[in-house]
């Protein structure tokens, strides 16, 4: 069947018929060729979907070589499609080869107190590996183990002690005469009863003085002081406080001074405040009665240093302690007794262990 149809616009018709269709006819195509030849070109791609099956999409184009009828009439074809392919042969059999490898490492140690050999496993690891080669699957299991082998250890202990004397020339004497030498030394350190303050200050924490709590003051002892003049000076207030406890009738006078320049000059009552600071420490840390401590104040000390030099100015910023009791400000005496014994003790120890196999 053939016909002519006006597709667009839709409101247009042929003039003669008043319709959008004309020359409509049906029948056999004249001079129809029963045999058609065409050149076909195409492409396809196999996609595996498992179990040996594939899906194969393809596209083809047909270029006709002959006409459909006696007139020039050729039809070109563009085709799309897909094929589903299944194997008709059985799937290959996979051969599995399994192998197990053991790796063992044993450490041998000798242990005291054992009566027989003891073996313990300390660590064990398992590693699995699979390698495919064609239709053969190689599966390897590797087991790594670490063992500790303890063997009995029998010990032998020998010790000998000998005493020899040492002569002055260094020679040893197997049958010495025991001689003990004792040397007593006594060293005195003068006590400087001055507390030096920084410029314009009355705070003990800004001086070199060691401050103790009442608990630590109760354990203070001159005999434990180091043999160093500067370190002894730092405990000067503690030495005076300790001695005033030993001599309950003794009293002291604290005189505060300043160097009359800069902030030392402009700070009101600075000298007296310095004396009061020292008095309060002796009362709080050493429990010295207030009536046993007198305070006084003046500008430059009675024995003032050179006030034009920096060192002299620093020395004049102080609080001086005086006492009518000589025991309070006497030098610190430290004694030491050294004993020497010219003997040597020789100790020989020998421990024998069997060599483990």
mmCIF file of C-alpha atoms in Angstrom, residues 19 34 52 56 66 69 83 99 110 138 151 157 162 188 202 234 236 243 247 255 259 263 298 325 334:
data_model
loop_
_atom_site.group_PDB
_atom_site.id
_atom_site.type_symbol
_atom_site.label_atom_id
_atom_site.label_comp_id
_atom_site.label_asym_id
_atom_site.label_seq_id
_atom_site.Cartn_x
_atom_site.Cartn_y
_atom_site.Cartn_z
ATOM 1 C CA UNK A 19 -8.206 15.623 2.560
ATOM 2 C CA UNK A 34 12.726 -11.692 -5.046
ATOM 3 C CA UNK A 52 30.270 -19.347 31.360
ATOM 4 C CA UNK A 56 26.498 -9.648 23.653
ATOM 5 C CA UNK A 66 20.348 -4.187 -5.497
ATOM 6 C CA UNK A 69 12.000 -3.249 -8.095
ATOM 7 C CA UNK A 83 22.395 -11.773 22.175
ATOM 8 C CA UNK A 99 49.652 -27.322 51.567
ATOM 9 C CA UNK A 110 68.471 -22.438 81.854
ATOM 10 C CA UNK A 138 47.062 -23.532 45.182
ATOM 11 C CA UNK A 151 66.026 -26.720 81.255
ATOM 12 C CA UNK A 157 78.034 -20.755 95.116
ATOM 13 C CA UNK A 162 89.974 -12.659 104.246
ATOM 14 C CA UNK A 188 84.887 28.560 113.681
ATOM 15 C CA UNK A 202 61.242 45.630 104.084
ATOM 16 C CA UNK A 234 71.814 32.692 105.282
ATOM 17 C CA UNK A 236 71.898 33.759 110.750
ATOM 18 C CA UNK A 243 70.407 30.383 120.808
ATOM 19 C CA UNK A 247 69.477 31.232 126.848
ATOM 20 C CA UNK A 255 68.259 48.521 114.671
ATOM 21 C CA UNK A 259 71.137 54.705 102.995
ATOM 22 C CA UNK A 263 63.434 55.431 97.748
ATOM 23 C CA UNK A 298 68.120 55.473 112.443
ATOM 24 C CA UNK A 325 74.747 38.164 125.926
ATOM 25 C CA UNK A 334 81.608 23.093 113.757
#
